[in-house]
Coordinates of C-alpha atoms in Angstrom, one line a residue:
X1 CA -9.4 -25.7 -1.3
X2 CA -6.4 -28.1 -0.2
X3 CA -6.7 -29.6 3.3
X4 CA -3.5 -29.5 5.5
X5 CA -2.7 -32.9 6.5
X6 CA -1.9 -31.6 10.0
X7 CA -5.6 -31.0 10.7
X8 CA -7.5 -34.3 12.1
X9 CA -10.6 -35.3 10.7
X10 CA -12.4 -34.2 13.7
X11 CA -12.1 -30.4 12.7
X12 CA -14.7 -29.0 10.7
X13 CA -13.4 -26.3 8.0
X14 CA -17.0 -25.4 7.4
X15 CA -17.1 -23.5 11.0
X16 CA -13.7 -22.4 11.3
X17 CA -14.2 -20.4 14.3
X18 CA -14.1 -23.8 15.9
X19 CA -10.8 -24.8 14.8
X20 CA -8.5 -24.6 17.5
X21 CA -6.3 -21.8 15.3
X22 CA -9.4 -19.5 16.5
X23 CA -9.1 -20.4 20.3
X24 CA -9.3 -18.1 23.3
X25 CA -5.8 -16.9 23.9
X26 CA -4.8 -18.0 27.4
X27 CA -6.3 -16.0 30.4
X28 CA -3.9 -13.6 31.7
X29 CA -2.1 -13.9 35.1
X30 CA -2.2 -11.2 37.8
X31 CA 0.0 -10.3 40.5
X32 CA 0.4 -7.6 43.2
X33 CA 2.7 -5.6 44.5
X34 CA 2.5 -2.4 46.7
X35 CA -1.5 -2.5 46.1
X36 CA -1.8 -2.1 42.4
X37 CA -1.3 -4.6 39.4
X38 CA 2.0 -5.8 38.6
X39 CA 3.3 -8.4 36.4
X40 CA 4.4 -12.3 37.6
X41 CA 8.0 -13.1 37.5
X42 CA 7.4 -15.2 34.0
X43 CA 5.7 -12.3 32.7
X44 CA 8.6 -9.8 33.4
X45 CA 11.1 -12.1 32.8
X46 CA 9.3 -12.0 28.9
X47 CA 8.7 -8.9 28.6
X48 CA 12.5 -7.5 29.5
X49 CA 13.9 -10.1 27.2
X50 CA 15.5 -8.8 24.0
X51 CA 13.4 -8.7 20.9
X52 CA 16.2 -8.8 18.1
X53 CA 15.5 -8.8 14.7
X54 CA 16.1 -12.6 13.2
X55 CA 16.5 -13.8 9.9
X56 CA 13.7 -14.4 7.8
X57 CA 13.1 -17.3 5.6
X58 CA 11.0 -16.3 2.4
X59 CA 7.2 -16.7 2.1
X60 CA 7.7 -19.3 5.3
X61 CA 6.8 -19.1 9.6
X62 CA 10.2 -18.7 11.6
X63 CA 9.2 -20.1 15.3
X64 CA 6.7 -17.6 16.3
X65 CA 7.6 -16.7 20.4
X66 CA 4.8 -17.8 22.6
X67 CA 5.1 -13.8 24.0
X68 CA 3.6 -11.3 21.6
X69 CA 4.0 -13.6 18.8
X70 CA 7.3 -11.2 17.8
X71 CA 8.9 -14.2 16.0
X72 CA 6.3 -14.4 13.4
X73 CA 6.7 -14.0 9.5
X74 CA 5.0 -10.2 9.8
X75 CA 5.6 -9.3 5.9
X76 CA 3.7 -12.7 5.1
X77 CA 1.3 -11.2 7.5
X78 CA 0.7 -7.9 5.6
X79 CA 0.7 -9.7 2.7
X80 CA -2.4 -12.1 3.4
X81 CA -3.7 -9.2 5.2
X82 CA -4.1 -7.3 2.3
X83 CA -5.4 -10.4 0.1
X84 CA -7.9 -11.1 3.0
X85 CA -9.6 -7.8 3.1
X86 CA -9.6 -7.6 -0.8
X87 CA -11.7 -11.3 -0.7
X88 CA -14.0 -9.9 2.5
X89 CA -15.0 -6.4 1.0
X90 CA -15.6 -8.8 -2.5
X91 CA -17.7 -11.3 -0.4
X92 CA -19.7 -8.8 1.4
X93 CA -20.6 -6.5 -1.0
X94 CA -23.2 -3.4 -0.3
X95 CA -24.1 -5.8 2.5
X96 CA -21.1 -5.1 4.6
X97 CA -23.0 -1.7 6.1
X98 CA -25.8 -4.1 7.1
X99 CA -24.0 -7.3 8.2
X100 CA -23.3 -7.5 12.2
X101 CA -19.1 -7.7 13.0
X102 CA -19.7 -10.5 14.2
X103 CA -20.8 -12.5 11.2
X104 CA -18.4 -10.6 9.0
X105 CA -15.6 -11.8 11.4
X106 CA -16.9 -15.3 10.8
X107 CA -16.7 -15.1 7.0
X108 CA -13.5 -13.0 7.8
X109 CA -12.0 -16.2 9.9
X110 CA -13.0 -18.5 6.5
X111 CA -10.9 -16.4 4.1
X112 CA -8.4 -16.9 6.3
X113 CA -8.3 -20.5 6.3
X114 CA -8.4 -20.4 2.8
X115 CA -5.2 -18.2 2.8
X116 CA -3.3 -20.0 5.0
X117 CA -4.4 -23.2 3.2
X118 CA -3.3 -22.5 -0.5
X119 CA 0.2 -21.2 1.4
X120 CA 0.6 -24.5 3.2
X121 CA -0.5 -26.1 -0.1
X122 CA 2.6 -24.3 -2.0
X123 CA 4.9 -25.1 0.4
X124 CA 4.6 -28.7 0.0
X125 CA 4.5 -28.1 -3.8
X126 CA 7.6 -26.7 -3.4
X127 CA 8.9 -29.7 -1.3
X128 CA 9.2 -28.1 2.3
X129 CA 8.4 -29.1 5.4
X130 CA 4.5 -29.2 6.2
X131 CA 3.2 -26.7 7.9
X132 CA 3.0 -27.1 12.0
X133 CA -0.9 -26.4 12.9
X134 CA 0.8 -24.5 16.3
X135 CA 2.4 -22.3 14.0
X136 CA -0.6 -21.6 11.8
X137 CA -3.0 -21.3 14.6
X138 CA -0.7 -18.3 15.7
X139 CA -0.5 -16.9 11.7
X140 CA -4.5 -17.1 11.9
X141 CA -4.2 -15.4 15.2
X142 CA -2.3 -12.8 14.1
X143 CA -4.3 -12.3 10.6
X144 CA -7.4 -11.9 12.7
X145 CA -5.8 -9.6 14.9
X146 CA -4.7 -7.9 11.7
X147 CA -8.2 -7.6 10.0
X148 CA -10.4 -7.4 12.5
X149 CA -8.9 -6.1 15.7
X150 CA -5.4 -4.5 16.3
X151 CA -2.5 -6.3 14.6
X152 CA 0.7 -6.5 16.7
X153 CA -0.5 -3.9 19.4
X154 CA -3.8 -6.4 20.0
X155 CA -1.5 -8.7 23.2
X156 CA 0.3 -5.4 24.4
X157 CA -3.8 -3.8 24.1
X158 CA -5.0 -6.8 26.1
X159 CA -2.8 -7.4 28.7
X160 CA -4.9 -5.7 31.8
X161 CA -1.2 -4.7 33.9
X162 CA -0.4 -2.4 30.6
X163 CA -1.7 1.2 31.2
X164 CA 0.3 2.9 28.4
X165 CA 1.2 2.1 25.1
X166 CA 3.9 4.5 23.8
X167 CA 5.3 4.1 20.2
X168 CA 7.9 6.6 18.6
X169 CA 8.7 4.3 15.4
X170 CA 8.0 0.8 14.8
X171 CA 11.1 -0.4 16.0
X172 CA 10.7 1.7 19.7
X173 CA 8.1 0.2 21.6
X174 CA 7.6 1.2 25.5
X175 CA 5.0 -0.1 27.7
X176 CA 4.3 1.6 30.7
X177 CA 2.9 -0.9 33.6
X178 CA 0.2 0.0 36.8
X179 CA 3.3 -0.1 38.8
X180 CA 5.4 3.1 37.4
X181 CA 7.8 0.1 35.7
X182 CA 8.8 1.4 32.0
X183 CA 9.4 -1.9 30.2
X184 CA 10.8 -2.1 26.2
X185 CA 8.5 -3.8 24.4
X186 CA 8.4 -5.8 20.6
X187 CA 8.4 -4.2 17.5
X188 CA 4.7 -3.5 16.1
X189 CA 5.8 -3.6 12.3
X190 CA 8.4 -4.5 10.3
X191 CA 9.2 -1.1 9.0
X192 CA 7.5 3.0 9.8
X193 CA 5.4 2.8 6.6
X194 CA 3.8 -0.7 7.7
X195 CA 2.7 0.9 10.9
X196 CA 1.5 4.5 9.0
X197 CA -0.4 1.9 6.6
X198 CA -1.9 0.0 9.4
X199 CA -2.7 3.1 11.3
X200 CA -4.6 4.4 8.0
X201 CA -6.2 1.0 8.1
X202 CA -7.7 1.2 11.6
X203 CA -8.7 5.1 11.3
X204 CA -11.1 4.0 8.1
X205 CA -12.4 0.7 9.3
X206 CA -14.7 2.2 11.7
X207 CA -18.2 1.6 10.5
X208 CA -19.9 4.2 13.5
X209 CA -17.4 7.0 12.9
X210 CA -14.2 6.7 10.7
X211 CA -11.0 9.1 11.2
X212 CA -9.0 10.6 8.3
X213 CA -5.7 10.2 8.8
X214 CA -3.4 11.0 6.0
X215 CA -0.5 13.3 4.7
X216 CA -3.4 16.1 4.4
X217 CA -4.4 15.4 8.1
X218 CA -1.4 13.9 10.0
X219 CA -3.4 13.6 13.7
X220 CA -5.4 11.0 14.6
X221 CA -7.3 10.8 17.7
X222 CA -10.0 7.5 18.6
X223 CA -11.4 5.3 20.8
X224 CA -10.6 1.3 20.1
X225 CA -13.0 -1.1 21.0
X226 CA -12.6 -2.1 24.9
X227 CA -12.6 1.8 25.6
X228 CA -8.6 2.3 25.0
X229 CA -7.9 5.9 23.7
X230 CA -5.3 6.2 20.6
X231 CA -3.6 9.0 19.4
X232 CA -1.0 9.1 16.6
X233 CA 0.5 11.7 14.4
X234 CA 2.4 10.8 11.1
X235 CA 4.3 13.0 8.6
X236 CA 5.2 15.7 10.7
X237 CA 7.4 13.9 13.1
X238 CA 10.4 11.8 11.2
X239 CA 8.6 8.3 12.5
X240 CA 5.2 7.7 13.1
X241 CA 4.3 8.2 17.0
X242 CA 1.7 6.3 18.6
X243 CA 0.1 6.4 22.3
X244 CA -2.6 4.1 23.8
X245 CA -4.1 5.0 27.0
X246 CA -6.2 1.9 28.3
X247 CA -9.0 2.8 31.2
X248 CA -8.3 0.5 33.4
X249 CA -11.2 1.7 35.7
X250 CA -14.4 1.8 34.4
X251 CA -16.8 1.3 37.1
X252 CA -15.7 3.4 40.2
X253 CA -17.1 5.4 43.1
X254 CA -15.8 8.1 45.0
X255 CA -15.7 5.6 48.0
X256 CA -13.7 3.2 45.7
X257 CA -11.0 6.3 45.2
X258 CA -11.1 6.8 49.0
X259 CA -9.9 3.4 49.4
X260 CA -7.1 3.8 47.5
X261 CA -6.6 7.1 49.1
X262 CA -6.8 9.1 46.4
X263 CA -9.2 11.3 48.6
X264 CA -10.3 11.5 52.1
X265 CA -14.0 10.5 53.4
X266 CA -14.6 14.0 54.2
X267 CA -13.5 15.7 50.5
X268 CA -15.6 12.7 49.3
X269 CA -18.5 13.8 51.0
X270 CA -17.9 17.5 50.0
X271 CA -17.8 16.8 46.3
X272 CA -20.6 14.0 46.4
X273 CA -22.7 16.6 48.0
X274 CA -21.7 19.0 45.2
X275 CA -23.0 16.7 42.6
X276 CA -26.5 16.3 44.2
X277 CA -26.6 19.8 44.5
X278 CA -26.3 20.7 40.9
X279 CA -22.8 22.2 41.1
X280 CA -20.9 22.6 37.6
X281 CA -17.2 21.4 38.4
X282 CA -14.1 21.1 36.7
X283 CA -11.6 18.4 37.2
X284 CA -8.3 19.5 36.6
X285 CA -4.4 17.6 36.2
X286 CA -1.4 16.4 34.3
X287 CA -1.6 14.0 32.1
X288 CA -2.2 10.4 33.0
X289 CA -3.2 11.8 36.4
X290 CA -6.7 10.7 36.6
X291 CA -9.1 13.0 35.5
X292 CA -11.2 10.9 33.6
X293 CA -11.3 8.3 36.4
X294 CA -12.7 11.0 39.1
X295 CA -15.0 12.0 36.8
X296 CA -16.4 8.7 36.5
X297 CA -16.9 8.2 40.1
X298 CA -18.2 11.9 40.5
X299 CA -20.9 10.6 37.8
X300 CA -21.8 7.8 40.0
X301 CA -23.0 10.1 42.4
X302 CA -25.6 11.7 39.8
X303 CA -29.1 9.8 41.4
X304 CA -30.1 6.9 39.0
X305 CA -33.1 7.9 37.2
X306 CA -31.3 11.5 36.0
X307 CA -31.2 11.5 32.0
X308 CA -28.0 12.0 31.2
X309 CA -26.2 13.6 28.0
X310 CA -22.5 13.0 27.4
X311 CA -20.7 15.1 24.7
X312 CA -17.1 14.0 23.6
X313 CA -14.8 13.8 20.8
X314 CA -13.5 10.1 21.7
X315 CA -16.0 8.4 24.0
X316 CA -14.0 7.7 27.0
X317 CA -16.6 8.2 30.1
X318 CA -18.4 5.1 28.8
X319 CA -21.7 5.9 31.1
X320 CA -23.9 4.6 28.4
X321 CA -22.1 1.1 29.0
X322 CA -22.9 0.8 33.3
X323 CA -26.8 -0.1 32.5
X324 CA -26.5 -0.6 36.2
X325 CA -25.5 2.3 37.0
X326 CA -27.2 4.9 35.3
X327 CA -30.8 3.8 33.6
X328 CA -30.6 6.5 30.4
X329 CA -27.2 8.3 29.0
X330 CA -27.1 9.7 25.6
X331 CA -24.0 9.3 24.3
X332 CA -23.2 12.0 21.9
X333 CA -19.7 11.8 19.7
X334 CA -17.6 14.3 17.5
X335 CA -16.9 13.2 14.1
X336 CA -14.2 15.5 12.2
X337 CA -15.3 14.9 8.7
X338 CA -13.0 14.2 5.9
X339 CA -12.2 15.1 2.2
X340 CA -12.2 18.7 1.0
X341 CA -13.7 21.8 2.7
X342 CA -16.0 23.5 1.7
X343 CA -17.2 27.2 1.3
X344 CA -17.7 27.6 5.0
X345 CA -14.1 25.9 6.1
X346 CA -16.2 22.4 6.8
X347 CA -14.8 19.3 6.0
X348 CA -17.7 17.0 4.5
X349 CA -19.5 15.1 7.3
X350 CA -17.9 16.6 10.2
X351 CA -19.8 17.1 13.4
X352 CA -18.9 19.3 16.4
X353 CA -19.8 19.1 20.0
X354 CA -21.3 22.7 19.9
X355 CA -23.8 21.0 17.0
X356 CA -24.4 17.6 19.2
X357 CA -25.3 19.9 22.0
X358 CA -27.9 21.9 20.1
X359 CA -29.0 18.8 19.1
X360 CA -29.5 17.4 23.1
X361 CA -32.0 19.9 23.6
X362 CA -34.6 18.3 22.8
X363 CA -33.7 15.4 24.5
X364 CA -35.0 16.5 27.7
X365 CA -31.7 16.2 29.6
X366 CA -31.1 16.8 33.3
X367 CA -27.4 16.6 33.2
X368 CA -25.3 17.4 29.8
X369 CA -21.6 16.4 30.5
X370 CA -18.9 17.5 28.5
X371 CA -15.9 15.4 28.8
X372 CA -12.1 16.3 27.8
X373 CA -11.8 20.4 27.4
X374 CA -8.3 21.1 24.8
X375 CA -9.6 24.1 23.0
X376 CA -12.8 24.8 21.1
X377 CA -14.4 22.2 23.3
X378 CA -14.8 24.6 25.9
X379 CA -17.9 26.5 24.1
X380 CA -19.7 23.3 24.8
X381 CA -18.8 22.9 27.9
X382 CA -19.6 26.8 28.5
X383 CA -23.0 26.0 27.1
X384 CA -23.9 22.8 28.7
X385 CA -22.8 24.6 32.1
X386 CA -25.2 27.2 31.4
X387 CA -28.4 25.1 29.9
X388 CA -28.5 21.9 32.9
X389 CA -27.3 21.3 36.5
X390 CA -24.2 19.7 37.7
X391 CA -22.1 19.4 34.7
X392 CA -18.8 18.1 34.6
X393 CA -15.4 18.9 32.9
X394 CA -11.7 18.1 32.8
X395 CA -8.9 20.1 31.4
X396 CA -5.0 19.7 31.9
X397 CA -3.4 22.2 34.2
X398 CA -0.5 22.5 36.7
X399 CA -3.1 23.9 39.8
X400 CA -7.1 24.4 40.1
X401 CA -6.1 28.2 39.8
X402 CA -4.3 27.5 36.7
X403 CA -6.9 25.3 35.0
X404 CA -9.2 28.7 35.5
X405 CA -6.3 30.4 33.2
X406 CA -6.2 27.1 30.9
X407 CA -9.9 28.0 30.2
X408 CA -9.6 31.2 29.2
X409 CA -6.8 29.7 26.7
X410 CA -9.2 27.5 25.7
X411 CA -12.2 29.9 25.1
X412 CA -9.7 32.6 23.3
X413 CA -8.5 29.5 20.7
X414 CA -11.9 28.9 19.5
X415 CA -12.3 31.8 17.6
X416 CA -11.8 35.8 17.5
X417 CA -15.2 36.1 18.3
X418 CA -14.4 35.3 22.1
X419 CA -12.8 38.4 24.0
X420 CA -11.4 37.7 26.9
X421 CA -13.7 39.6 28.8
X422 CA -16.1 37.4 27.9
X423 CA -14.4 34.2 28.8
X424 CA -13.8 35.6 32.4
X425 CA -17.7 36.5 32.9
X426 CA -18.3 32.9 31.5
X427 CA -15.8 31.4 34.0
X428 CA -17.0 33.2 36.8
X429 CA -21.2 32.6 36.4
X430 CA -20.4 29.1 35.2
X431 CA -17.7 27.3 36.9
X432 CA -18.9 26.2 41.1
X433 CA -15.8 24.3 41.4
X434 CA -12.6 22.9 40.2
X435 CA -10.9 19.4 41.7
X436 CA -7.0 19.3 41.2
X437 CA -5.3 15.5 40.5
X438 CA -2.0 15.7 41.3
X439 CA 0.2 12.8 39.6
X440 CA 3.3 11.5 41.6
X441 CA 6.0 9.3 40.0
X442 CA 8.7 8.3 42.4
X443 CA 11.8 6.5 40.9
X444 CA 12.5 3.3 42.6
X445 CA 15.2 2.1 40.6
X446 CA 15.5 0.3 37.2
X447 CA 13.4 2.0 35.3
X448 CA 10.4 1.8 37.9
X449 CA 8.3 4.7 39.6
X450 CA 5.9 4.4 42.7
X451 CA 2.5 5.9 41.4
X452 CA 0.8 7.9 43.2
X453 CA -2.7 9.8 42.3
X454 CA -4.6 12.0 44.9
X455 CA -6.8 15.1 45.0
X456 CA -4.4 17.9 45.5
X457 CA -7.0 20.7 46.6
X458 CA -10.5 21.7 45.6
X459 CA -11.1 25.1 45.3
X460 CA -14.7 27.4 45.1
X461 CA -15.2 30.0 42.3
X462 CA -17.4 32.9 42.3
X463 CA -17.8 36.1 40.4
X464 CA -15.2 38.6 41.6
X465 CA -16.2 42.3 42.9
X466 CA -15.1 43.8 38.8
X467 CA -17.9 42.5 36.5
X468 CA -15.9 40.8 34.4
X469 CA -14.0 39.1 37.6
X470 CA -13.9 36.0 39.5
X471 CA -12.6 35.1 42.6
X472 CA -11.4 31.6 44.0
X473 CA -11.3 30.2 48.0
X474 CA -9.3 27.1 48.7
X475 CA -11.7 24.4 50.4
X476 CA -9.1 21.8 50.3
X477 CA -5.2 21.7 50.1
X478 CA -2.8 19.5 50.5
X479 CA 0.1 20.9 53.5
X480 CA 3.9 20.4 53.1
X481 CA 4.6 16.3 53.3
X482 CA 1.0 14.7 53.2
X483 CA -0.6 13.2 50.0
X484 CA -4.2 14.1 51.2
X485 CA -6.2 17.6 50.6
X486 CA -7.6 18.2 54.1
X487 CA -10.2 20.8 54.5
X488 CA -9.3 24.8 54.5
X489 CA -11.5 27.1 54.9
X490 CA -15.7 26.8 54.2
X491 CA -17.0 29.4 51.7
X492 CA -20.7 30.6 53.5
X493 CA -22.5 29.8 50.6
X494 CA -21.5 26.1 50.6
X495 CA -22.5 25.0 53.9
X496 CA -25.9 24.3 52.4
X497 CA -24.4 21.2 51.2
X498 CA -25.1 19.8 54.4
X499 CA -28.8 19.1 53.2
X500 CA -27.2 16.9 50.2
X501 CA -25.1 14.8 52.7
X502 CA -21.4 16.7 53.1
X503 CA -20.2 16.3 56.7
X504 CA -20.0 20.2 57.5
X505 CA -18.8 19.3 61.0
X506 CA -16.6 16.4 60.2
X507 CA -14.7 19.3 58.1
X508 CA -15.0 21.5 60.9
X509 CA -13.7 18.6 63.2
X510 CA -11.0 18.4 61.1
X511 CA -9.7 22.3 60.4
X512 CA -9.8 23.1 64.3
X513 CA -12.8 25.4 63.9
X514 CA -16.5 25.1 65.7
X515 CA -19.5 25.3 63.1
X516 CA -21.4 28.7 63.7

């Protein structure tokens, strides 16, 4: 292996991941603004500045931009990309299911030196310029980013002010900041192909549970590590379209969300109460409103030594992660199978969350939470509701009456064995109560909103005087000009959630009526 002369002596190439090439990018830098994340003035000023196409010199680095690293020879990139993971899989062998990421990133990182050594090698054979080590520090960066974690979306994935990620072609790149601001951001391939190759890449590199994604199934839904949720489609749009959600809130309590007044102490203590109690709720919203967050502080409130199940098709609740929060979660996932299907419709090694909750029975759960609710998800949910106490669901919807309609939707999509009869009385012996998210996005000018996020009303359900029936009673609403639900009127049946903690006569305080 030929030794760039730009390396000192002092750098070992038998551990490369202590070259300098393989350093910790540079922390990021936070600032504030109206009470949430926004971006420094440097920042913006990068990430607002045009990202032009230049021209490329063959098999040779341009000056790659310290921001994003958009200046960088990316079809060299894909090149030693490819070369790299032909040499890894070759290296590792039948091993590779065995061998800890962590040591296959290491032998990962030396292939990589060895690539970008025989290229600095030719380009003096063919009398050029050495090679800068800056600039080949930020090709190894990129390569590893390439093979190992998310190519050109790995910066835009780690910078903590980015909440969404929203790709329609290569070439159109917007990143949507904590702040409302819509910003254009770099190109994340050369070309569409290079980003429906890449995108094939990632779905199949997943040694837990790998995603088809192909011409025969153009959707592809999954989690990337950090707990960012992708979803891209291919094939049936006329570019490939991408959007990453990152949870930025991972750890949160209902009293964390009152602090940001995204509800009031009293609706807190109604719903905290409600999770004691055992009450099945539904969280309800628009996208990007905050479901998944509520439902993450409304888990907090389940007491610590609870066994916990949680049933998704992307793991995005992450309870199994907050050892100090909850002290035993079994995290159950969906995996949708791949090749041909069989006899029975059944793609080869696919697994629902109907099976993974037949499964969780004899796991001797106390609480079995299903997470996001589309379509055929809702039989689980309708299951786990029925089998354990205090289960918890979202679903998108425009009102918490309408998310009762969205679930009958849901229940009639998974199959003409479900009448609609049938999802009503499973609705109405079910579902306690459903918590509305309302998303607010008020233009400020320049392409930035004001966020806003709050609990638009909670509302009680109950089975209806028909058998087949349900009824609903508003607890909490929001009036005419307020961003706040304040309390409505109590359902009798509810009060007993005094004995779990609720502040019956703080909401009574608060309505203008006298507890009886």
């Amino acid at each position: 292996m030929t030794q760039n002369p730009d390396w000192t002596e002092s750098h070992n190439p038998a551990d490369p991941t202590a070259l300098p090439i393989f350093g910790d990018p540079a922390p990021q830098r936070r600032g504030r603004v109206r009470g949430t994340f926004s971006m420094t003035p440097q920042d913006e000023a990068a990430d607002t500045e045009s990202h032009e196409e230049q021209p490329r010199e063959p098999t040779s680095l341009r000056r790659a931009a310290q921001r994003h690293g958009s200046e960088l020879d990316w079809d060299l990139i894909a090149t030693l990309r490819h070369q790299a993971s032909e040499r890894l899989s070759t290296a590792l062998g039948e091993d590779r299911a065995h061998m800890p990421r962590d040591v296959q990133r290491e032998r990962g990182r030396a292939i990589i030196l060895e690539l970008l050594n025989d290229e600095s090698a030719a380009r003096m054979t063919a009398g050029q310029d050495s090679w800068p080590l800056a600039e080949q520090g930020q090709m190894a960066k990129a390569l590893d980013d390439a093979l190992f974690g998310l190519g050109r979306l790995q910066p835009l994935v780690d910078n903590d002010l980015v909440e969404n990620i929203i790709i329609a072609g290569s070439q159109s790149v917007w990143l949507e900041y904590s702040d409302g601001r819509l910003v254009r951001g770099p190109a994340v391939a050369t070309n569409d192909q290079e980003l429906i190759d890449f995108l094939v890449f990632l779905a199949s590199r997943s040694e837990s549970n790998p995603r088809p994604f192909s011409e025969a199934q153009p959707r592809l839904h999954m989690r990337l590590d950090g707990g960012a949720r992708l979803a891209a489609t291919a094939w049936v749009h006329p570019y490939p379209s991408v959007v990453i959600r990152r949870h930025r809130l991972r750890q949160v309590t209902l009293g964390d969300l009152v602090e940001r007044g995204t509800l009031t102490v009293t609706a807190a203590s109604f719903l905290s109460a409600a999770v004691k109690a055992g009450k099945n709720i539904v969280v309800s919203g628009a996208q990007g409103a905050g479901k998944t967050t509520l439902v993450r502080a409304l888990c907090a409130e389940i007491p610590r030594r609870e066994i916990i199940g949680t049933f998704e098709t992307e793991y995005e609740l992450f309870l199994h992660e907050l050892k100090e929060q909850h002290d035993i979660v079994f995290p159950w996932e969906a995996r949708p199978g791949s090749g041909e299907r069989g006899a029975d419709g059944r793609q080869a090694g696919e697994v629902t969350l109907s099976e993974c909750l037949v499964d969780s029975f004899r796991f001797n759960l106390s609480r079995q939470i299903v997470g996001e609710v589309r379509g055929p998800e809702i039989l689980a949910m309708f299951k786990a509701m029925e089998s354990s106490n205090g289960s918890i669901s979202t679903t998108h919807a425009r009102n918490a009456v309408g998310a009762l309609g969205k679930l009958v939707t849901c229940a009639l999509e998974a199959g003409p064995q479900i009448t609609y009869d049938y999802s009503i009385r499973q609705i109405a012996a079910n579902v306690d109560i459903v918590v509305h998210v309302h998303l607010d996005k008020s233009p400020i000018g320049d392409d930035a909103y004001q966020l806003a996020r709050w609990v638009e009303e909670i509302i009680t359900v109950e089975p209806g005087e028909r058998e087949t029936g349900y009824s609903s009673q508003t607890v909490f609403k929001t009036k005419l000009g307020r961003r706040e639900a304040v309390p409505s009127v109590m359902p009798d049946e509810y009060r007993d959630l005094e004995l779990w903690g609720f502040d019956l006569n703080a909401f009574y305080a608060q309505n203008g009526e006298a507890a009886s």
